[in-house]
Amino acid sequence: MKLYGYFRSSAAYRVRIALALKGLPYEYAAVHLRRGEQRAAQYRALNAQELVPTLDDDRGRFTQSLAIIEYLDERYPQPPLLPRTPEARARVRAIALAIACDIHPLDNLRVLQYLVDTVGASDETKNAWYRHWIDVGLGALESQLSRDPATGTFCHGESPTLADICLVPQLANARRFGIPLDAYPRLLRIEAACNALPAFVAALPEKQPDAE
Ligand SMILES: N[C@@H](CCC(=O)N[C@@H](CS)C(=O)NCC(=O)O)C(=O)O
């Protein structure tokens, strides 16, 4: 199995956590996003969206982190990354999608670069944009998780799921941009519980071969 990623990419970080939780060995192929390697013909042939991650294995080539993680979960069911009942699965997917669809794309590298290079936003405006969408998204998650009894040590109950796999990289990304996170104590407690697990530690950006 080969994972194309970038140490700072939160979408690739999600897949690294899933692979580590399942104990699956893989080869890591770094795609340097800051140098634009995602737009090189060689990588575009693997991923037409010019985004990481891409996972290549004996059954095909897969893109989109959540699709990759669900593929891995179906193919390697232990430990499960989604709970058993339909209602619990819907809850976990809703948390994951709130991050992957409603927060992350607005603060992605190419969006921030477009704001500055094409729209003409200053660095200050770009940072305010980033912070705004983080605050809106994490604020909603904090209140949702705080009042829902289904929240446990992790986003859902007592074992990590797809929801935690999305939450931890998004918090790391926000921290890298210097966003204060003290308004989200429940999210921070869940993050601490995750980062106490070896699989989450192994997936940390600074542990990757391409870390700078
Ligand atoms: N929805 C996609 C998002 C992938 C994505 O946005 N990847 C970012 C890194 S986190 C990327 O490759 N950005 C390259 C760019 O913005 O040019 C997924 O979950 O895989």
CSV table of C-alpha atoms and ligand atoms in Angstrom, one decimal, residues 8-12 14 33 38-39 49-53 63-66 68 100 104-105 108-111 113, ligand 1:
chain,number,residue,atom,x,y,z
A,8,ARG,CA,1.1,19.1,7.0
A,9,SER,CA,-1.9,18.0,5.0
A,10,SER,CA,-4.8,17.4,7.4
A,11,ALA,CA,-6.6,15.3,4.9
A,12,ALA,CA,-3.5,13.0,4.6
A,14,ARG,CA,-6.6,11.6,8.7
A,33,LEU,CA,2.3,21.0,-1.6
A,38,GLN,CA,0.4,18.3,-6.5
A,39,ARG,CA,0.1,20.1,-9.9
A,49,GLN,CA,-8.0,17.0,-8.4
A,50,GLU,CA,-4.4,17.8,-7.6
A,51,LEU,CA,-5.0,17.1,-3.9
A,52,VAL,CA,-3.5,14.8,-1.4
A,53,PRO,CA,-4.1,12.1,-0.1
A,63,THR,CA,-8.8,9.6,-3.5
A,64,GLN,CA,-10.8,11.6,-1.0
A,65,SER,CA,-9.7,11.0,2.6
A,66,LEU,CA,-13.1,10.0,3.9
A,68,ILE,CA,-10.3,6.1,1.6
A,100,ALA,CA,-14.2,17.7,6.2
A,104,HIS,CA,-11.5,22.2,5.9
A,105,PRO,CA,-12.3,23.2,2.3
A,108,ASN,CA,-7.4,24.8,2.2
A,109,LEU,CA,-4.1,26.0,0.8
A,110,ARG,CA,-5.4,26.7,-2.7
A,111,VAL,CA,-8.3,28.7,-1.4
A,113,GLN,CA,-3.6,31.2,-2.1
B,1,LIG,N1,-11.8,16.6,0.4
B,1,LIG,C1,-10.4,16.2,0.2
B,1,LIG,C2,-9.5,17.4,0.5
B,1,LIG,C3,-8.1,17.1,0.1
B,1,LIG,C4,-7.3,18.4,0.3
B,1,LIG,O1,-7.9,19.5,0.3
B,1,LIG,N2,-6.0,18.3,0.4
B,1,LIG,C5,-5.1,19.4,0.6
B,1,LIG,C6,-4.2,19.2,1.7
B,1,LIG,S1,-5.0,19.1,3.2
B,1,LIG,C7,-4.3,19.6,-0.7
B,1,LIG,O2,-3.9,18.7,-1.3
B,1,LIG,N3,-4.1,20.9,-1.1
B,1,LIG,C8,-3.4,21.2,-2.2
B,1,LIG,C9,-3.7,22.6,-2.7
B,1,LIG,O3,-4.5,23.3,-2.0
B,1,LIG,O4,-3.1,23.0,-3.7
B,1,LIG,C10,-10.0,15.0,1.0
B,1,LIG,O5,-10.6,14.8,2.1
B,1,LIG,O6,-9.2,14.2,0.6
